[in-house]
Short mmCIF file of C-alpha atoms in Angstrom, two decimals:
data_model
loop_
_atom_site.label_atom_id
_atom_site.label_comp_id
_atom_site.label_asym_id
_atom_site.label_seq_id
_atom_site.Cartn_x
_atom_site.Cartn_y
_atom_site.Cartn_z
CA MET A 27 89.91 80.29 82.43
CA ARG A 28 88.45 77.94 79.90
CA ASP A 29 85.79 79.65 77.90
CA ASN A 30 86.59 83.25 78.31
CA ARG A 31 85.21 84.52 75.08
CA ILE A 32 82.03 86.39 75.23
CA LYS A 33 79.30 84.74 73.30
CA LYS A 34 77.11 87.13 71.47
CA SER A 35 73.54 87.06 72.54
CA SER A 36 72.36 88.67 69.33
CA PRO A 37 70.13 86.50 67.16
CA GLN A 38 72.25 87.08 64.05
CA ALA A 39 75.18 85.29 65.55
CA PRO A 40 73.89 82.21 67.27
CA SER A 41 77.05 80.15 67.47
CA GLY A 42 79.35 82.55 69.21
CA GLY A 43 79.53 84.61 66.07
CA ASN A 44 82.90 83.38 64.91
CA SER A 45 82.72 82.70 61.25
CA ALA A 46 86.05 80.98 60.95
CA HIS A 47 86.25 81.15 57.18
CA GLU A 48 86.19 84.91 57.29
CA ARG A 49 88.95 85.25 59.82
CA LYS A 50 92.58 84.38 59.64
CA PRO A 51 93.44 81.45 61.86
CA ARG A 52 94.46 82.53 65.32
CA ALA A 53 97.85 80.85 65.08
CA SER A 54 98.89 82.90 62.08
CA ILE A 55 97.79 86.13 63.75
CA ALA A 56 99.85 85.17 66.79
CA ILE A 57 102.89 84.49 64.62
CA ALA A 58 102.35 87.80 62.82
CA ASP A 59 102.35 89.43 66.25
CA VAL A 60 105.79 87.98 67.02
CA VAL A 61 107.17 88.92 63.60
CA SER A 62 105.98 92.48 63.83
CA ALA A 63 107.43 92.79 67.34
CA ILE A 64 110.79 91.75 65.92
CA GLN A 65 110.46 94.30 63.14
CA GLN A 66 109.76 97.03 65.66
CA ARG A 67 112.77 96.19 67.78
CA ARG A 68 113.99 99.78 67.78
CA LEU A 69 110.84 100.80 69.58
CA TRP A 70 111.10 98.24 72.39
CA LEU A 71 114.84 98.65 72.74
CA ARG A 72 114.17 102.33 73.25
CA LEU A 73 111.21 101.82 75.59
CA GLY A 74 113.03 99.20 77.66
CA TRP A 75 116.02 101.47 78.00
CA ASN A 76 113.75 104.38 78.96
CA ASP A 77 112.18 102.24 81.67
CA ILE A 78 115.58 101.91 83.30
CA LEU A 79 116.46 105.57 82.82
CA GLN A 80 113.15 106.68 84.22
CA ARG A 81 113.49 104.62 87.35
CA TYR A 82 116.90 105.99 88.24
CA ARG A 83 116.88 109.40 86.62
CA ARG A 84 119.05 111.89 88.44
CA SER A 85 120.22 109.40 91.02
CA VAL A 86 124.01 109.26 90.96
CA LEU A 87 124.40 105.49 91.03
CA GLY A 88 121.33 104.77 88.92
CA PRO A 89 120.59 101.07 88.44
CA LEU A 90 123.80 100.33 90.34
CA TRP A 91 121.75 100.91 93.49
CA LEU A 92 120.24 97.50 92.89
CA THR A 93 123.70 96.11 92.44
CA VAL A 94 124.96 97.67 95.64
CA SER A 95 122.11 96.35 97.77
CA MET A 96 122.39 92.92 96.21
CA ALA A 97 126.15 92.90 96.75
CA ILE A 98 125.73 93.74 100.43
CA MET A 99 123.17 90.98 100.80
CA ILE A 100 125.34 88.41 99.03
CA VAL A 101 128.44 89.18 101.03
CA SER A 102 126.71 89.20 104.41
CA LEU A 103 124.62 86.10 103.72
CA GLY A 104 127.61 84.38 102.17
CA LEU A 105 129.77 84.91 105.26
CA LEU A 106 126.97 83.90 107.62
CA TYR A 107 125.85 80.78 105.78
CA ALA A 108 129.38 79.60 105.15
CA GLN A 109 129.71 79.56 108.92
CA LEU A 110 126.34 77.89 109.50
CA PHE A 111 126.85 75.19 106.90
CA GLN A 112 130.54 74.79 107.72
CA ILE A 113 131.55 75.36 104.09
CA PRO A 114 134.70 77.28 103.13
CA VAL A 115 133.81 80.84 102.18
CA ASP A 116 135.77 80.74 98.93
CA ASP A 117 133.58 77.84 97.85
CA PHE A 118 130.25 79.07 99.13
CA LEU A 119 130.31 82.79 98.34
CA PRO A 120 130.77 82.45 94.55
CA TYR A 121 128.04 79.80 94.55
CA LEU A 122 125.65 82.00 96.47
CA CYS A 123 126.54 85.02 94.37
CA VAL A 124 125.81 83.40 91.01
CA GLY A 125 122.65 81.81 92.38
CA PHE A 126 121.41 85.12 93.72
CA VAL A 127 122.14 87.13 90.61
CA VAL A 128 120.67 84.56 88.24
CA TRP A 129 117.64 83.93 90.42
CA GLY A 130 117.10 87.67 90.78
CA TYR A 131 117.03 87.91 87.00
CA PHE A 132 114.69 85.00 86.45
CA SER A 133 112.32 85.74 89.32
CA SER A 134 111.85 89.32 88.08
CA PHE A 135 110.17 87.82 85.01
CA LEU A 136 107.64 86.18 87.31
CA ILE A 137 107.21 88.98 89.84
CA GLU A 138 106.91 91.85 87.38
CA ALA A 139 104.73 89.91 84.93
CA GLY A 140 101.59 91.12 86.67
CA SER A 141 102.05 94.62 85.37
CA LEU A 142 103.23 93.61 81.90
CA PHE A 143 100.00 94.54 80.13
CA VAL A 144 98.13 96.30 82.92
CA ALA A 145 100.79 99.01 83.27
CA SER A 146 100.77 99.55 79.50
CA GLU A 147 97.04 100.12 79.38
CA SER A 148 97.43 103.59 77.90
CA TYR A 149 99.45 102.18 75.01
CA ILE A 150 97.20 99.19 74.46
CA LYS A 151 94.06 101.33 74.38
CA GLN A 152 95.45 104.06 72.13
CA ILE A 153 97.55 102.34 69.54
CA ARG A 154 97.82 98.95 68.00
CA LEU A 155 101.17 97.42 68.76
CA PRO A 156 102.07 93.75 68.76
CA TYR A 157 101.59 92.35 72.26
CA VAL A 158 104.90 90.53 72.09
CA LEU A 159 106.50 93.97 71.89
CA TYR A 160 105.63 94.54 75.55
CA VAL A 161 107.29 91.24 76.42
CA CYS A 162 110.42 92.21 74.51
CA ARG A 163 110.49 95.59 76.23
CA ALA A 164 110.24 94.00 79.67
CA THR A 165 112.83 91.36 78.81
CA TRP A 166 115.27 93.92 77.52
CA SER A 167 115.11 96.06 80.65
CA LYS A 168 115.56 92.98 82.86
CA LEU A 169 118.59 92.01 80.83
CA ILE A 170 120.07 95.46 81.39
CA ILE A 171 119.60 95.12 85.15
CA PHE A 172 121.12 91.64 85.02
CA ALA A 173 124.16 93.08 83.28
CA HIS A 174 124.56 95.56 86.13
CA ASN A 175 124.30 92.83 88.75
CA PHE A 176 126.76 90.72 86.86
CA VAL A 177 129.42 93.10 88.12
CA ILE A 178 129.04 91.50 91.56
CA TYR A 179 129.96 88.14 90.09
CA LEU A 180 133.04 89.60 88.44
CA GLY A 181 134.02 91.18 91.76
CA VAL A 182 133.60 87.94 93.68
CA VAL A 183 135.52 85.92 91.10
CA ALA A 184 138.31 88.48 91.10
CA TYR A 185 138.49 88.49 94.88
CA PHE A 186 138.70 84.71 95.24
CA GLN A 187 140.81 84.31 92.11
CA SER A 188 138.42 81.56 91.01
CA TRP A 189 138.26 82.16 87.27
CA PRO A 190 135.86 79.66 85.74
CA GLY A 191 137.79 79.21 82.50
CA LEU A 192 136.32 77.99 79.24
CA PRO A 193 133.14 76.36 80.66
CA ALA A 194 131.95 79.91 81.40
CA LEU A 195 131.15 80.25 77.69
CA LEU A 196 128.37 77.69 78.21
CA ALA A 197 126.63 80.29 80.38
CA LEU A 198 125.63 82.13 77.22
CA PRO A 199 123.37 79.44 75.72
CA GLY A 200 122.20 78.82 79.29
CA LEU A 201 121.27 82.48 79.68
CA LEU A 202 119.47 82.35 76.36
CA LEU A 203 117.37 79.38 77.48
CA LEU A 204 116.68 81.02 80.82
CA THR A 205 115.65 84.26 79.14
CA LEU A 206 113.39 82.47 76.69
CA ASN A 207 111.64 80.66 79.52
CA GLY A 208 111.41 83.88 81.49
CA ALA A 209 109.90 85.76 78.57
CA LEU A 210 107.38 82.98 77.92
CA SER A 211 106.40 82.87 81.57
CA THR A 212 106.06 86.61 81.74
CA LEU A 213 103.74 86.59 78.73
CA LEU A 214 101.55 83.89 80.25
CA ILE A 215 101.38 85.44 83.71
CA GLY A 216 100.95 88.91 82.20
CA MET A 217 97.89 87.78 80.27
CA ILE A 218 96.31 85.91 83.16
CA SER A 219 97.03 88.83 85.49
CA ALA A 220 95.30 91.25 83.13
CA ARG A 221 92.16 89.16 83.45
CA PHE A 222 92.44 88.08 87.09
CA ARG A 223 93.92 90.84 89.18
CA ASP A 224 94.69 88.62 92.15
CA ILE A 225 97.29 86.63 90.28
CA PRO A 226 100.25 89.00 90.87
CA GLN A 227 99.82 88.57 94.64
CA VAL A 228 99.67 84.79 94.28
CA ILE A 229 102.79 84.81 92.12
CA GLY A 230 104.55 87.02 94.65
CA SER A 231 104.14 84.51 97.43
CA LEU A 232 104.90 81.55 95.17
CA VAL A 233 108.19 83.10 94.09
CA GLN A 234 109.13 83.54 97.74
CA ILE A 235 108.53 79.86 98.42
CA LEU A 236 110.42 78.91 95.26
CA PHE A 237 113.37 80.93 96.46
CA PHE A 238 113.59 78.82 99.60
CA ILE A 239 112.99 75.39 98.09
CA THR A 240 115.34 75.97 95.15
CA PRO A 241 119.02 75.44 95.95
CA ILE A 242 120.20 79.05 95.95
CA MET A 243 121.18 79.74 99.53
CA TRP A 244 122.08 76.13 100.13
CA LYS A 245 123.81 73.44 98.11
CA PRO A 246 121.76 70.51 96.84
CA ASP A 247 124.15 67.97 98.40
CA VAL A 248 122.81 68.83 101.87
CA LEU A 249 119.61 67.08 100.76
CA LYS A 250 121.43 63.72 100.77
CA GLU A 251 118.82 60.99 100.08
CA ARG A 252 116.14 63.62 99.51
CA MET A 253 117.76 64.87 96.29
CA PHE A 254 114.40 64.57 94.54
CA ILE A 255 113.46 67.92 96.09
CA ALA A 256 115.99 69.53 93.76
CA GLU A 257 115.72 67.04 90.90
CA TRP A 258 112.00 67.58 90.45
CA ASN A 259 112.27 71.33 90.67
CA PRO A 260 112.34 72.76 87.13
CA PHE A 261 113.73 76.04 88.42
CA TYR A 262 116.76 74.23 89.81
CA HIS A 263 117.67 72.99 86.34
CA LEU A 264 117.02 76.38 84.74
CA LEU A 265 119.36 77.87 87.31
CA GLN A 266 121.98 75.19 86.76
CA VAL A 267 122.51 75.84 83.05
CA VAL A 268 123.75 79.33 83.92
CA ARG A 269 125.22 78.81 87.38
CA GLU A 270 127.38 75.77 86.74
CA PRO A 271 129.29 77.25 83.76
CA LEU A 272 129.90 80.48 85.68
CA LEU A 273 131.41 78.39 88.48
CA GLY A 274 133.64 76.62 86.00
CA GLU A 275 131.66 73.39 85.76
CA VAL A 276 130.10 71.83 82.67
CA PRO A 277 126.47 70.95 83.48
CA PRO A 278 125.62 67.27 82.92
CA ALA A 279 123.81 66.41 79.68
CA ALA A 280 120.77 65.38 81.72
CA THR A 281 120.35 68.97 82.88
CA TYR A 282 120.22 70.14 79.28
CA VAL A 283 117.66 67.48 78.43
CA VAL A 284 115.46 68.65 81.29
CA VAL A 285 115.84 72.31 80.35
CA ALA A 286 115.15 71.60 76.69
CA THR A 287 111.99 69.74 77.68
CA ILE A 288 110.86 72.55 79.96
CA THR A 289 111.49 75.07 77.20
CA LEU A 290 109.55 73.05 74.67
CA VAL A 291 106.58 72.53 76.97
CA ASN A 292 106.64 76.19 77.96
CA PHE A 293 106.85 77.27 74.34
CA VAL A 294 103.96 75.12 73.15
CA ALA A 295 101.72 75.84 76.14
CA VAL A 296 102.27 79.59 76.15
CA GLY A 297 102.11 79.70 72.36
CA LEU A 298 98.71 78.03 72.33
CA PHE A 299 97.44 80.17 75.16
CA PHE A 300 98.66 83.33 73.50
CA ALA A 301 97.13 82.41 70.15
CA ARG A 302 93.84 81.60 71.83
CA TYR A 303 93.47 84.64 74.09
CA ARG A 304 95.66 87.31 72.45
CA GLU A 305 92.69 89.22 71.08
CA ARG A 306 91.15 89.49 74.53
CA ILE A 307 94.08 91.36 76.10
CA SER A 308 92.80 94.79 75.07
CA TYR A 309 89.45 93.97 76.67
CA TRP A 310 91.07 92.77 79.88
CA VAL A 311 93.45 95.62 80.65
CA MET B 6 81.79 106.68 37.41
CA HIS B 7 85.03 105.79 39.11
CA ALA B 8 85.42 102.46 40.75
CA THR B 9 85.57 103.13 44.45
CA ILE B 10 88.56 101.74 46.25
CA GLU B 11 87.54 100.42 49.61
CA ARG B 12 90.09 101.05 52.30
CA LEU B 13 88.22 99.93 55.38
CA VAL B 14 85.41 97.42 55.50
CA MET B 15 83.45 96.33 58.56
CA ASP B 16 81.02 93.49 58.31
CA ASN B 17 78.50 92.78 61.01
CA VAL B 18 80.88 93.85 63.72
CA SER B 19 79.80 93.37 67.31
CA VAL B 20 81.79 94.24 70.39
CA SER B 21 80.80 93.62 73.95
CA PHE B 22 82.64 94.31 77.15
CA PRO B 23 82.32 91.77 79.90
CA ILE B 24 81.77 93.27 83.32
CA TYR B 25 83.96 91.32 85.67
CA SER B 26 82.14 91.04 88.93
CA MET B 27 85.20 91.04 91.14
CA GLY B 28 84.76 94.39 92.86
CA SER B 29 88.41 95.30 92.82
CA ARG B 30 88.55 95.89 89.10
CA SER B 31 88.55 99.60 88.58
CA LEU B 32 87.82 99.12 84.91
CA LYS B 33 84.42 97.78 85.76
CA LYS B 34 83.17 101.07 87.02
CA GLY B 35 84.66 102.93 84.10
CA LEU B 36 82.96 100.68 81.62
CA LEU B 37 79.62 100.75 83.33
CA TYR B 38 79.75 104.48 83.32
CA ARG B 39 80.99 104.98 79.80
CA GLY B 40 79.10 102.13 78.26
CA SER B 41 75.81 102.68 79.96
CA ARG B 42 74.24 103.72 76.70
CA GLY B 43 75.11 100.41 75.15
CA ARG B 44 72.67 97.64 75.87
CA ILE B 45 73.46 95.62 78.93
CA ALA B 46 72.96 91.95 78.28
CA SER B 47 74.31 88.71 79.61
CA ASP B 48 76.42 86.24 77.71
CA ALA B 49 76.45 82.47 77.54
CA ASN B 50 78.23 82.29 80.89
CA ASP B 51 75.56 84.45 82.49
CA ARG B 52 78.04 87.23 82.79
CA LEU B 53 76.92 90.78 82.42
CA VAL B 54 78.21 92.39 79.25
CA VAL B 55 77.80 95.83 77.78
CA GLU B 56 77.10 95.53 74.10
CA ALA B 57 79.09 98.48 72.88
CA LEU B 58 78.60 97.76 69.17
CA ARG B 59 75.94 95.64 67.56
CA ASN B 60 76.08 94.39 64.00
CA VAL B 61 77.83 97.38 62.56
CA SER B 62 78.52 97.14 58.84
CA LEU B 63 80.32 100.06 57.23
CA ARG B 64 82.45 100.73 54.19
CA PHE B 65 84.99 103.48 53.75
CA SER B 66 86.52 104.29 50.40
CA VAL B 67 89.29 106.56 49.18
CA GLY B 68 88.28 110.18 49.58
CA ASP B 69 85.72 109.54 52.29
CA ARG B 70 85.47 112.20 54.97
CA VAL B 71 83.19 110.76 57.59
CA ALA B 72 81.90 112.28 60.80
CA LEU B 73 80.88 110.01 63.63
CA VAL B 74 78.11 111.46 65.74
CA GLY B 75 76.06 110.16 68.62
CA ALA B 76 75.43 110.68 72.30
CA ASN B 77 78.04 109.91 74.93
CA GLY B 78 78.38 106.19 75.23
CA ALA B 79 76.85 105.49 71.85
CA GLY B 80 79.98 103.60 70.85
CA LYS B 81 81.96 106.18 68.88
CA THR B 82 85.26 105.60 70.63
CA THR B 83 84.76 101.85 70.60
CA LEU B 84 84.07 101.96 66.88
CA LEU B 85 87.23 103.97 66.26
CA ARG B 86 89.23 101.52 68.34
CA VAL B 87 87.82 98.61 66.39
CA MET B 88 88.84 100.37 63.17
CA ALA B 89 92.31 100.90 64.60
CA GLY B 90 92.58 97.19 65.38
CA ILE B 91 92.79 97.81 69.12
CA TYR B 92 89.64 95.86 69.91
CA GLU B 93 89.23 92.79 67.81
CA PRO B 94 85.50 92.28 67.41
CA VAL B 95 83.75 89.47 69.20
CA SER B 96 81.98 88.67 65.98
CA GLY B 97 82.10 90.01 62.48
CA MET B 98 85.05 91.13 60.44
CA VAL B 99 87.22 94.19 59.89
CA ARG B 100 89.39 94.49 56.84
CA ALA B 101 91.70 97.38 56.14
CA SER B 102 94.14 98.17 53.38
CA GLY B 103 96.66 100.86 54.09
CA ARG B 104 98.23 102.19 57.23
CA ILE B 105 95.77 103.14 59.90
CA SER B 106 96.74 106.14 61.98
CA PRO B 107 94.75 106.57 65.15
CA MET B 108 95.04 110.04 66.67
CA PHE B 109 93.37 109.37 69.98
CA ASP B 110 95.97 110.64 72.38
CA ILE B 111 98.74 112.60 70.74
CA GLY B 112 100.59 112.88 74.02
CA LEU B 113 101.03 109.11 74.21
CA GLY B 114 104.58 108.07 74.95
CA ILE B 115 105.82 111.56 75.80
CA ASP B 116 108.48 111.00 78.40
CA PRO B 117 109.12 114.10 80.52
CA GLU B 118 112.65 112.98 81.29
CA LEU B 119 113.70 112.72 77.66
CA SER B 120 114.79 115.70 75.61
CA GLY B 121 112.42 117.16 73.04
CA LEU B 122 114.40 115.58 70.21
CA GLU B 123 114.37 112.17 71.86
CA ASN B 124 110.64 112.50 72.35
CA ILE B 125 110.18 113.23 68.66
CA ARG B 126 112.21 110.12 67.81
CA LEU B 127 110.19 108.00 70.21
CA ARG B 128 106.94 109.33 68.85
CA GLY B 129 108.15 108.58 65.32
CA LEU B 130 108.88 104.97 66.28
CA LEU B 131 105.42 104.70 67.83
CA LEU B 132 103.94 105.92 64.57
CA GLY B 133 105.82 103.13 62.82
CA LEU B 134 108.30 105.35 61.00
CA ARG B 135 111.78 104.14 60.16
CA PRO B 136 114.71 105.84 61.93
CA ASP B 137 115.97 107.41 58.71
CA GLU B 138 112.49 108.76 57.96
CA ILE B 139 112.39 110.26 61.44
CA GLU B 140 115.79 111.91 61.06
CA ARG B 141 114.64 113.40 57.77
CA LEU B 142 111.51 114.82 59.41
CA ILE B 143 113.22 116.24 62.48
CA PRO B 144 114.44 119.58 61.02
CA GLU B 145 110.95 120.36 59.80
CA ILE B 146 109.37 119.44 63.14
CA ALA B 147 111.98 121.38 65.08
CA ASP B 148 111.41 124.38 62.88
CA PHE B 149 107.66 124.21 63.34
CA THR B 150 107.77 123.98 67.12
CA GLU B 151 109.97 127.11 67.33
CA LEU B 152 111.56 125.53 70.37
CA ALA B 153 115.09 125.79 68.98
CA ASP B 154 117.63 125.01 71.70
CA TYR B 155 114.94 123.89 74.11
CA LEU B 156 114.70 120.69 72.08
CA GLU B 157 117.92 119.56 73.72
CA LEU B 158 116.43 119.93 77.21
CA PRO B 159 114.22 117.40 78.99
CA ALA B 160 110.53 117.81 78.22
CA ARG B 161 109.75 118.32 81.89
CA THR B 162 111.37 121.75 81.70
CA TYR B 163 108.85 122.84 79.07
CA SER B 164 105.84 125.02 79.72
CA THR B 165 102.43 123.55 78.91
CA GLY B 166 102.31 125.51 75.69
CA MET B 167 105.75 124.34 74.63
CA LEU B 168 104.89 120.75 75.36
CA MET B 169 101.72 121.12 73.33
CA ARG B 170 103.70 122.41 70.36
CA LEU B 171 106.06 119.50 70.60
CA THR B 172 103.38 116.82 70.78
CA PHE B 173 101.32 118.47 68.09
CA ALA B 174 104.22 118.85 65.68
CA ALA B 175 105.42 115.31 66.25
CA ALA B 176 101.93 113.85 65.88
CA THR B 177 101.31 115.56 62.55
CA CYS B 178 104.69 115.01 60.95
CA PHE B 179 103.81 112.11 58.67
CA ALA B 180 101.44 111.41 55.79
CA PRO B 181 98.44 109.51 57.13
CA GLU B 182 96.47 107.06 55.02
CA ILE B 183 93.45 106.14 57.08
CA LEU B 184 93.16 108.79 59.74
CA LEU B 185 91.03 108.18 62.81
CA MET B 186 90.38 111.07 65.15
CA ASP B 187 88.54 111.08 68.43
CA GLU B 188 87.63 114.73 68.70
CA TRP B 189 89.43 117.39 66.75
CA ILE B 190 92.90 118.14 68.01
CA LEU B 191 93.18 121.44 69.84
CA ALA B 192 96.36 123.15 68.89
CA GLY B 193 97.75 125.32 71.62
CA ASP B 194 98.06 128.98 72.43
CA ALA B 195 96.67 131.86 70.42
CA ALA B 196 99.94 132.89 68.79
CA PHE B 197 100.46 129.37 67.62
CA LEU B 198 96.87 128.66 66.73
CA SER B 199 96.61 129.80 63.10
CA LYS B 200 99.90 128.18 62.21
CA ALA B 201 98.83 124.96 63.85
CA GLU B 202 95.47 125.04 62.14
CA ARG B 203 97.09 125.34 58.73
CA ARG B 204 99.33 122.40 59.52
CA LEU B 205 96.45 120.30 60.75
CA GLU B 206 94.41 121.13 57.64
CA ALA B 207 97.23 120.02 55.38
CA PHE B 208 97.70 116.92 57.48
CA VAL B 209 94.05 115.91 57.34
CA GLU B 210 93.74 116.70 53.63
CA ASN B 211 96.59 114.30 53.00
CA ALA B 212 94.70 111.36 54.41
CA SER B 213 92.87 109.18 51.93
CA VAL B 214 90.18 108.39 54.50
CA LEU B 215 89.18 110.47 57.49
CA VAL B 216 86.92 109.26 60.27
CA LEU B 217 86.27 111.91 62.88
CA ALA B 218 84.24 111.44 66.01
CA SER B 219 83.15 114.79 67.34
CA HIS B 220 80.46 116.55 69.29
CA ASN B 221 81.23 119.78 67.51
CA GLU B 222 78.79 120.17 64.66
CA GLN B 223 80.77 123.02 63.13
CA ILE B 224 83.91 120.94 62.88
CA CYS B 225 82.00 117.99 61.47
CA ARG B 226 80.47 120.15 58.74
CA THR B 227 83.77 121.79 57.88
CA TRP B 228 85.71 118.59 57.49
CA CYS B 229 83.30 115.87 56.54
CA SER B 230 81.06 115.12 53.63
CA LYS B 231 79.40 112.08 55.13
CA ALA B 232 78.22 111.17 58.57
CA ILE B 233 77.41 108.11 60.60
CA TRP B 234 74.98 108.37 63.48
CA LEU B 235 75.58 105.83 66.18
CA ASP B 236 72.97 105.10 68.77
CA SER B 237 73.29 102.48 71.52
CA GLY B 238 76.00 100.72 69.60
CA GLN B 239 74.05 100.50 66.37
CA VAL B 240 74.23 102.48 63.17
CA LYS B 241 71.12 104.60 63.11
CA ALA B 242 71.84 106.48 59.93
CA VAL B 243 74.52 106.81 57.26
CA GLY B 244 74.49 109.47 54.59
CA ALA B 245 75.37 112.95 53.52
CA ILE B 246 76.56 115.11 56.37
CA ASP B 247 73.68 117.59 56.37
CA GLU B 248 70.98 114.95 56.28
CA VAL B 249 72.41 112.93 59.12
CA LEU B 250 73.33 115.89 61.29
CA ASN B 251 69.90 117.44 60.89
CA ALA B 252 68.18 114.20 61.76
CA TYR B 253 70.49 113.77 64.72
CA ARG B 254 69.84 117.28 65.97
CA ASP B 255 66.09 116.83 65.61
CA ALA B 256 66.27 113.65 67.64
CA VAL B 257 68.34 115.30 70.34
CA THR B 258 66.13 118.39 70.68
CA SER B 259 62.88 116.43 70.68
CA ARG B 260 64.12 114.19 73.46
#
């Protein structure tokens, strides 16, 4: 991945042909990309919404189909695993439900990242739009689906009468952090996938493994002295900042420190990568 | 002598497409096919690249009407895409002042499930218009398409001709500054044709710069006063339309 730029073999441009003084620095072009994506929010709000409409047009339940199938999965797995782990259902099912819904939201950023730019080839080749706009569009439609799935959580909480109370408000900043990390990851994976078409498959299997090693279907306390398996898993902490508040718990400060660090690293790494390779995206797709 | 106002400047622009050797990339074949007229070279990493444009320097000023001619694969579309900012050149510089309006695919973003009106709004957003500008333009577009109540129905219920009217009207609803066209737009059925032609003429005349890539000599001569002849990714000639077109035709017939 390192030197991906094509060096010109023409004699007029011996040193890669980049006369830096003539071009704006890459960082400022990347920032301009973000700013112009924000300015064109109406476009991506519309496109993201259309993506949802298009997928479920003329089906009666629409995106609620996802919700229904997820609800069935959560209830059946919840009942089964509560038995297997010998945990009371009213404790385990809400836990599993929030974990599932939140993980489903976050993992879609990773799984669908492969098509982020590739599927928009016709747009990228015909019209100049900020690349971040495609990220915003994808994020927006995932958020809409998340909102649909959130209904399951409300149903479960209502059924078990386990209202989380005030801590639930902390889920909002948590969701914001999770979304930001998801959007950054989707941008990174989307770019790499445009160049290397095998990446989406790799990501697909990785996400499957992550699903099993991250405490979603099981509680971290079953790890006992092997807690490090959860502690060193960044996805566990990302999950926790949304899950804990929704279950009525205030996440420990340490969790926020970890998540803030992850976000910062993610932001800087993806930012640098984007600034460096942004101009190659139209060549890659 | 008026001072010429430069709207679009290209300095020593080169563009090359890497050919990724992983066989699964469908793009590879497309590029090889399309770009076969460009020189095939290898880059510093010993990777095969098609040099689609080589050291192209061009200047376009207010009032310029420029035809882009050349064989298939000479780099016309690539050049237009570089002008539109879609491909950022590997080396060299492109500078533009004013809004650039590429008209490569006027059907882009047409969603068959959306109503005609919604499609016009979406198209307007794609063109970079503000929502209030779009709402102001809608009556005029609706009137031009003659689709009346059909505009409330999903675009998938339209006939081909109706869809063409819709895309055409929506694509030509604004005032372009720097207009880039890859082939002249064909404007629908016979009944609609003269009306559409008048609209297109007014639309193109509005632009302060027109760059038109076309294989149709007649259209080039009608609309352009200058021409650029591209050959294997390089500018072979720039000048008055008749000069360049005649030289180009001579070269083609003597081949």
